[in-house]
Tab-separated table of C-alpha atoms and ligand atoms in Angstrom:
chain	number	residue	atom	x	y	z
M	1	MET	CA	92.285	80.794	76.408
M	2	SER	CA	89.596	80.625	73.811
M	3	VAL	CA	88.537	84.204	73.207
M	4	ARG	CA	90.387	85.803	70.324
M	5	THR	CA	90.536	89.566	70.306
M	6	PRO	CA	92.655	91.378	67.748
M	7	HIS	CA	94.698	94.211	69.214
M	8	LEU	CA	95.690	97.345	67.402
M	9	GLY	CA	98.940	97.690	69.252
M	10	PHE	CA	100.178	100.101	71.850
M	11	ILE	CA	100.277	103.142	69.551
M	12	PRO	CA	96.739	103.948	68.380
M	13	PRO	CA	96.029	104.607	64.692
M	14	TYR	CA	95.119	108.271	65.204
M	15	ILE	CA	98.697	109.024	66.295
M	16	LEU	CA	100.141	107.257	63.254
M	17	SER	CA	97.693	109.204	61.049
M	18	ARG	CA	98.982	112.480	62.517
M	19	ILE	CA	102.549	111.512	61.608
M	20	ILE	CA	101.449	110.533	58.088
M	21	ASP	CA	99.747	113.934	57.683
M	22	ASN	CA	102.453	116.097	59.261
M	23	GLY	CA	105.757	114.209	59.325
M	24	SER	CA	108.873	114.312	57.187
M	25	GLU	CA	109.207	111.896	54.265
M	26	ARG	CA	111.047	109.363	56.428
M	27	GLN	CA	108.606	109.746	59.329
M	28	ARG	CA	105.655	109.309	56.968
M	29	GLU	CA	107.166	106.177	55.514
M	30	ARG	CA	107.664	104.537	58.926
M	31	ALA	CA	104.201	105.510	60.133
M	32	LEU	CA	102.539	104.327	56.915
M	33	GLY	CA	104.315	100.989	57.161
M	34	THR	CA	103.233	100.567	60.777
M	35	LEU	CA	99.643	101.674	60.194
M	36	SER	CA	99.037	99.415	57.193
M	37	HIS	CA	100.483	96.506	59.182
M	38	VAL	CA	98.259	97.336	62.163
M	39	ARG	CA	95.162	97.442	59.913
M	40	ASN	CA	96.170	94.090	58.437
M	41	LEU	CA	96.561	92.612	61.927
M	42	LEU	CA	93.058	93.756	62.750
M	43	HIS	CA	91.618	91.707	59.906
M	44	ASN	CA	94.028	88.805	60.270
M	45	PRO	CA	94.681	88.726	63.992
M	46	GLY	CA	97.422	86.151	63.973
M	47	PRO	CA	97.368	82.449	64.627
M	48	PRO	CA	95.127	80.913	67.263
M	49	ASN	CA	96.661	80.420	70.649
M	50	ARG	CA	99.256	77.737	70.597
M	51	GLN	CA	102.681	77.130	71.988
M	52	PRO	CA	104.686	76.959	68.758
M	53	ILE	CA	108.110	77.357	70.229
M	54	ALA	CA	107.587	75.974	73.691
M	55	SER	CA	109.976	73.176	72.778
M	56	VAL	CA	112.919	75.553	73.207
M	57	LEU	CA	111.755	76.337	76.732
M	58	PRO	CA	112.396	74.219	79.771
M	59	GLU	CA	109.783	71.657	80.698
M	60	ARG	CA	107.133	73.147	82.912
M	61	GLY	CA	108.987	74.183	86.036
M	62	ARG	CA	107.735	74.738	89.527
M	63	PRO	CA	104.699	76.993	89.878
M	64	GLY	CA	105.628	80.659	89.839
M	65	GLU	CA	108.758	80.245	87.746
M	66	PRO	CA	108.673	82.168	84.474
M	67	ARG	CA	109.534	80.524	81.169
M	68	ARG	CA	110.789	83.241	78.888
M	69	SER	CA	112.118	83.091	75.357
M	70	ILE	CA	113.168	86.210	73.477
M	71	HIS	CA	113.551	86.149	69.716
M	72	ASP	CA	115.093	88.527	67.182
M	73	ALA	CA	113.033	89.234	64.042
M	74	GLN	CA	116.134	90.854	62.518
M	75	GLN	CA	113.948	93.619	61.058
M	76	GLN	CA	111.772	91.131	59.200
M	77	MET	CA	108.089	90.763	60.004
M	78	LEU	CA	108.086	87.031	60.596
M	79	LEU	CA	107.334	85.531	63.991
M	80	PRO	CA	108.843	84.444	66.221
M	81	GLY	CA	112.264	85.123	64.606
M	82	VAL	CA	115.686	83.818	65.640
M	83	LEU	CA	116.003	82.626	69.227
M	84	ALA	CA	118.170	85.117	71.148
M	85	ARG	CA	117.828	84.261	74.863
M	86	ILE	CA	115.871	81.678	76.836
M	87	GLU	CA	115.069	81.311	80.510
M	88	GLY	CA	118.149	81.179	82.710
M	89	GLN	CA	120.648	82.350	80.090
M	90	PRO	CA	122.868	85.358	80.879
M	91	PRO	CA	122.424	88.748	79.186
M	92	VAL	CA	123.383	89.045	75.533
M	93	ALA	CA	124.920	92.037	73.755
M	94	ASP	CA	121.567	93.401	72.605
M	95	ALA	CA	119.741	95.893	74.806
M	96	ALA	CA	116.297	95.169	73.314
M	97	VAL	CA	116.641	91.429	73.994
M	98	ASP	CA	117.734	91.974	77.586
M	99	GLU	CA	115.126	94.666	78.255
M	100	ALA	CA	112.347	92.398	77.001
M	101	TYR	CA	113.690	89.499	79.090
M	102	ASP	CA	113.908	91.625	82.255
M	103	ALA	CA	110.564	93.356	81.758
M	104	LEU	CA	108.725	90.078	81.194
M	105	GLY	CA	110.422	88.717	84.328
M	106	ARG	CA	109.362	91.727	86.412
M	107	THR	CA	105.809	91.480	85.108
M	108	HIS	CA	105.615	87.766	85.855
M	109	ALA	CA	107.030	88.371	89.356
M	110	PHE	CA	104.429	91.066	90.013
M	111	PHE	CA	101.456	88.852	89.139
M	112	TRP	CA	102.883	85.888	91.054
M	113	GLN	CA	103.910	87.760	94.199
M	114	VAL	CA	100.893	90.073	94.422
M	115	PHE	CA	98.035	87.916	93.085
M	116	GLY	CA	99.490	84.397	93.110
M	117	ARG	CA	98.903	84.273	89.372
M	118	ASP	CA	101.244	82.039	87.393
M	119	SER	CA	101.702	83.793	84.051
M	120	ILE	CA	99.140	84.718	81.405
M	121	ASP	CA	96.833	81.702	81.808
M	122	ASN	CA	97.671	81.050	85.504
M	123	HIS	CA	99.235	77.754	84.370
M	124	GLY	CA	102.766	78.865	83.534
M	125	PHE	CA	102.083	79.981	79.951
M	126	PRO	CA	105.439	80.584	78.216
M	127	LEU	CA	106.351	84.256	77.858
M	128	ILE	CA	107.475	84.681	74.282
M	129	GLY	CA	108.758	88.019	73.044
M	130	THR	CA	110.092	89.142	69.673
M	131	VAL	CA	112.227	92.285	69.316
M	132	HIS	CA	113.573	94.180	66.261
M	133	TYR	CA	110.278	93.510	64.486
M	134	GLY	CA	110.207	95.259	61.099
M	135	VAL	CA	112.192	98.327	60.066
M	136	GLY	CA	111.577	101.292	62.361
M	137	TYR	CA	108.305	99.653	63.403
M	138	GLU	CA	106.400	102.048	65.696
M	139	ASN	CA	104.411	99.718	67.851
M	140	ALA	CA	104.198	96.802	70.270
M	141	PHE	CA	101.398	94.239	70.361
M	142	TRP	CA	100.121	90.935	71.776
M	143	ASN	CA	98.941	88.588	69.006
M	144	GLY	CA	97.197	85.955	71.091
M	145	ALA	CA	100.318	83.839	71.546
M	146	GLN	CA	103.247	86.185	72.097
M	147	MET	CA	104.396	89.793	72.503
M	148	VAL	CA	106.044	91.762	69.695
M	149	PHE	CA	108.152	94.929	69.993
M	150	GLY	CA	109.304	97.339	67.299
M	151	ASP	CA	112.448	99.474	67.390
M	152	GLY	CA	110.581	102.755	66.842
M	153	ASP	CA	111.774	105.218	64.216
M	154	GLY	CA	114.341	106.813	66.553
M	155	GLU	CA	113.058	110.324	65.783
M	156	ILE	CA	109.641	110.226	67.457
M	157	PHE	CA	109.597	106.864	69.205
M	158	ASN	CA	112.372	104.999	70.985
M	159	ARG	CA	112.423	101.213	71.035
M	160	PHE	CA	109.371	99.819	72.775
M	161	THR	CA	111.236	97.545	75.216
M	162	LEU	CA	112.638	100.646	76.980
M	163	SER	CA	109.390	101.086	78.867
M	164	LEU	CA	108.529	98.519	81.560
M	165	ASP	CA	104.872	99.577	81.670
M	166	VAL	CA	104.547	99.102	77.892
M	167	VAL	CA	105.833	95.515	78.149
M	168	ALA	CA	103.556	94.881	81.147
M	169	HIS	CA	100.631	96.495	79.280
M	170	GLU	CA	101.031	94.002	76.426
M	171	LEU	CA	101.324	91.010	78.752
M	172	ALA	CA	98.214	92.164	80.604
M	173	HIS	CA	96.268	91.971	77.318
M	174	GLY	CA	97.010	88.259	77.393
M	175	ILE	CA	95.677	87.990	80.949
M	176	THR	CA	92.493	89.904	80.070
M	177	GLU	CA	92.019	87.617	77.079
M	178	SER	CA	92.231	84.537	79.302
M	179	GLU	CA	89.911	85.971	81.995
M	180	ALA	CA	87.144	88.448	81.131
M	181	GLY	CA	87.852	88.377	77.375
M	182	LEU	CA	86.673	91.986	77.126
M	183	VAL	CA	85.683	92.564	73.494
M	184	TYR	CA	88.097	95.022	71.884
M	185	PHE	CA	85.460	97.499	70.749
M	186	ASN	CA	83.670	100.545	72.207
M	187	GLN	CA	83.374	100.621	76.035
M	188	SER	CA	84.421	96.997	76.647
M	189	GLY	CA	87.456	97.693	74.447
M	190	ALA	CA	88.287	100.850	76.397
M	191	LEU	CA	88.047	98.777	79.599
M	192	ASN	CA	90.402	96.219	78.018
M	193	GLU	CA	92.879	99.033	77.275
M	194	SER	CA	92.436	100.558	80.727
M	195	VAL	CA	93.051	97.266	82.528
M	196	SER	CA	96.340	96.939	80.616
M	197	ASP	CA	97.331	100.472	81.645
M	198	VAL	CA	96.367	99.760	85.276
M	199	PHE	CA	98.563	96.657	85.481
M	200	GLY	CA	101.253	98.400	83.419
M	201	VAL	CA	101.660	101.185	85.992
M	202	LEU	CA	101.285	98.767	88.900
M	203	VAL	CA	104.171	96.634	87.613
M	204	ARG	CA	106.316	99.765	87.444
M	205	GLN	CA	105.238	100.968	90.906
M	206	PHE	CA	105.821	97.494	92.394
M	207	SER	CA	109.231	97.324	90.753
M	208	LEU	CA	110.203	100.741	92.154
M	209	ARG	CA	108.368	100.217	95.472
M	210	GLN	CA	106.475	103.473	94.937
M	211	THR	CA	103.365	104.449	96.841
M	212	ALA	CA	100.361	105.846	94.972
M	213	ASP	CA	101.457	109.368	95.988
M	214	GLN	CA	105.052	108.883	94.814
M	215	ALA	CA	104.156	107.455	91.384
M	216	ASP	CA	103.862	109.605	88.240
M	217	TRP	CA	100.968	107.540	86.791
M	218	LEU	CA	102.378	107.938	83.272
M	219	ILE	CA	102.251	105.261	80.587
M	220	GLY	CA	105.127	104.923	78.133
M	221	ALA	CA	107.262	107.782	79.479
M	222	GLU	CA	110.419	106.310	77.897
M	223	LEU	CA	108.866	105.901	74.455
M	224	LEU	CA	108.940	109.521	73.303
M	225	THR	CA	112.278	110.940	72.161
M	226	ASP	CA	113.564	114.332	73.337
M	227	LYS	CA	112.239	115.873	70.121
M	228	VAL	CA	108.624	115.323	71.154
M	229	GLN	CA	106.932	117.842	73.434
M	230	GLY	CA	105.395	115.524	75.962
M	231	SER	CA	106.110	113.414	78.993
M	232	ALA	CA	104.463	110.125	77.972
M	233	MET	CA	101.801	108.491	75.808
M	234	ARG	CA	99.092	108.668	78.456
M	235	SER	CA	98.530	110.092	81.922
M	236	MET	CA	96.234	108.160	84.250
M	237	ALA	CA	96.148	111.020	86.760
M	238	ASN	CA	95.289	113.689	84.182
M	239	PRO	CA	94.123	112.156	80.893
M	240	GLY	CA	94.609	114.585	78.000
M	241	THR	CA	97.837	116.111	79.337
M	242	ALA	CA	100.504	113.547	78.378
M	243	TYR	CA	101.741	115.422	75.285
M	244	ASP	CA	101.079	118.521	73.211
M	245	ASP	CA	103.327	118.485	70.180
M	246	PRO	CA	103.329	120.159	66.732
M	247	LEU	CA	103.656	116.782	65.013
M	248	LEU	CA	101.586	114.477	67.249
M	249	GLY	CA	98.982	117.044	68.254
M	250	LYS	CA	97.495	117.193	71.738
M	251	ASP	CA	96.751	114.137	73.865
M	252	PRO	CA	93.030	113.603	73.127
M	253	GLN	CA	92.091	111.395	76.098
M	254	PRO	CA	89.019	112.360	78.150
M	255	GLY	CA	89.009	111.873	81.920
M	256	HIS	CA	85.261	112.288	82.502
M	257	MET	CA	82.067	110.926	80.927
M	258	ARG	CA	80.943	114.407	79.845
M	259	ASP	CA	83.890	114.355	77.386
M	260	PHE	CA	83.291	110.774	76.187
M	261	ILE	CA	84.301	110.466	72.505
M	262	ASP	CA	81.912	108.794	70.067
M	263	THR	CA	84.022	107.599	67.157
M	264	ARG	CA	84.450	104.674	64.799
M	265	ASP	CA	88.199	105.268	64.689
M	266	ASP	CA	90.469	103.255	67.001
M	267	ASN	CA	87.879	100.437	67.375
M	268	GLY	CA	85.425	102.897	68.836
M	269	GLY	CA	87.975	104.950	70.751
M	270	VAL	CA	89.484	102.158	72.854
M	271	HIS	CA	92.710	104.165	73.470
M	272	LEU	CA	90.714	107.391	73.942
M	273	ASN	CA	87.898	106.641	76.371
M	274	SER	CA	90.181	104.369	78.417
M	275	GLY	CA	91.212	107.669	80.039
M	276	ILE	CA	87.946	107.627	82.003
M	277	PRO	CA	88.377	104.247	83.801
M	278	ASN	CA	92.121	105.008	84.054
M	279	ARG	CA	91.390	108.127	86.075
M	280	ALA	CA	88.838	106.253	88.200
M	281	PHE	CA	91.554	103.777	89.170
M	282	TYR	CA	94.010	106.583	89.914
M	283	LEU	CA	91.440	108.374	92.109
M	284	ALA	CA	90.553	105.181	94.005
M	285	ALA	CA	94.214	104.238	94.542
M	286	THR	CA	95.320	107.675	95.741
M	287	ALA	CA	92.290	107.964	98.042
M	288	MET	CA	93.307	104.652	99.681
M	289	GLY	CA	96.982	105.649	99.828
M	290	GLY	CA	99.949	103.315	100.316
M	291	TYR	CA	100.934	100.813	97.647
M	292	ALA	CA	98.303	100.843	94.912
M	293	TRP	CA	98.670	97.132	94.182
M	294	GLU	CA	97.750	96.126	97.737
M	295	ARG	CA	94.172	97.385	97.700
M	296	ALA	CA	92.953	99.119	94.517
M	297	GLY	CA	95.018	96.708	92.398
M	298	HIS	CA	93.483	93.693	94.147
M	299	ILE	CA	89.975	95.048	93.625
M	300	TRP	CA	90.578	95.546	89.884
M	301	TYR	CA	92.210	92.103	89.598
M	302	ASP	CA	89.294	90.446	91.430
M	303	THR	CA	86.923	92.208	89.029
M	304	LEU	CA	88.848	91.105	85.938
M	305	CYS	CA	88.635	87.489	87.149
M	306	ASP	CA	84.999	87.792	88.278
M	307	ARG	CA	82.811	85.499	86.190
M	308	ARG	CA	79.957	87.980	86.475
M	309	LEU	CA	81.970	90.380	84.278
M	310	ALA	CA	80.516	89.936	80.779
M	311	ASN	CA	82.893	90.222	77.843
M	312	ASP	CA	80.859	93.128	76.459
M	313	SER	CA	80.599	95.003	79.764
M	314	ASP	CA	80.330	98.752	79.652
M	315	PHE	CA	81.863	101.181	82.161
M	316	ALA	CA	78.780	101.102	84.414
M	317	ALA	CA	78.762	97.295	84.696
M	318	PHE	CA	82.512	97.148	85.348
M	319	ALA	CA	82.233	99.949	87.907
M	320	ARG	CA	79.457	98.142	89.778
M	321	LEU	CA	81.569	94.986	90.002
M	322	THR	CA	84.589	96.891	91.339
M	323	VAL	CA	82.391	98.185	94.182
M	324	VAL	CA	81.043	94.670	94.813
M	325	ASN	CA	84.564	93.223	94.861
M	326	ALA	CA	85.839	95.996	97.116
M	327	ALA	CA	83.057	95.138	99.582
M	328	THR	CA	83.778	91.407	99.318
M	329	ARG	CA	87.497	91.813	99.993
M	330	PHE	CA	87.475	94.732	102.444
M	331	GLY	CA	83.915	94.833	103.808
M	332	GLN	CA	80.623	96.604	103.134
M	333	GLY	CA	81.009	100.281	103.904
M	334	SER	CA	84.795	99.924	104.204
M	335	GLY	CA	86.991	102.866	103.267
M	336	GLU	CA	88.095	100.916	100.195
M	337	ALA	CA	84.534	100.295	98.984
M	338	LEU	CA	83.613	103.943	99.514
M	339	ALA	CA	86.772	105.137	97.727
M	340	VAL	CA	85.958	103.027	94.675
M	341	GLU	CA	82.365	104.234	94.591
M	342	GLN	CA	83.483	107.871	94.910
M	343	ALA	CA	86.134	107.463	92.180
M	344	TRP	CA	83.551	106.348	89.609
M	345	ALA	CA	81.205	109.158	90.637
M	346	ASP	CA	84.053	111.651	90.163
M	347	VAL	CA	84.569	110.580	86.525
M	348	GLY	CA	80.826	110.673	85.824
M	349	VAL	CA	80.186	106.924	85.635
M	350	THR	CA	76.853	105.985	87.209
M	351	LEU	CA	76.961	102.520	88.737
M	352	GLU	CA	74.747	99.976	87.049
M	353	ALA	CA	71.985	98.832	89.371
M	354	LEU	CA	72.348	95.273	90.647
P	401	ZN	ZN1	96.821	97.968	74.546
């Protein structure tokens, strides 16, 4: 794990800016605190990868066994915080601690059982989570060594551990960092975001044993409180329709290349244009039918681990490799390969020539 990519966090800066412009005094304060911290993270993206608190975890166990440790920042912004629960310990009287522990376990189980991948680095990397980070902190992020979850402000955002796909999304950033290392900027950054959404929804679908047709394809449905007019943070099936709220505005995600957003905000729109590859995955998975992780998920995972995938790949290069990997796994001209090719065509991405 040598590639360091700073991450902005699950909640993109344009949403926090909306709250700062339109929110109540208290809402503004929480959003300002979160946004200035996120900007600081971008310039000082945390310590290099290391295993600072691995000593509290059991010695490396058998392959495929998770090694989790959950810590409590006690509303400070120091990492990792006070140890709250380690692998094998029973639940504690703190919902955020237990949710983080369970969600990391489900995510680890998904990657092990579906892809035979043992944790973030495929070598049993310890899964370290910190909850109660900051006061009313409105975000979750991966800092290159661990995952961090805020409590939300309680008015707009609930605590971030409530959503399994948000926890899985953050862990998947660690996997992307150790495989393709997709640079967190412009199209490669939007692919990085999209891959995290893809594995985020797949962990949820696997956990619920939902087929592609049964799933809602929403990201972060539990995050928004009842006061927000919206169903989730993002929709992979219909990007741009997740929320439409007086305070947060309308979900700005495009789902087709004709609506691609050129911007310097959000690292070149990494949380915006990710809607396009997100919808391509949704279209491919629903065209194949059945459990999305069994075919479309495998093709995307093979692509993420494909050494031909450059860390600055654009949509066209990534799309080409998904078609190549679909053909490798399922056969040239197979229904799977054709479904993937059609999905990219339907979102306006022209495959890069080989
Ligand atoms: Zn992300």
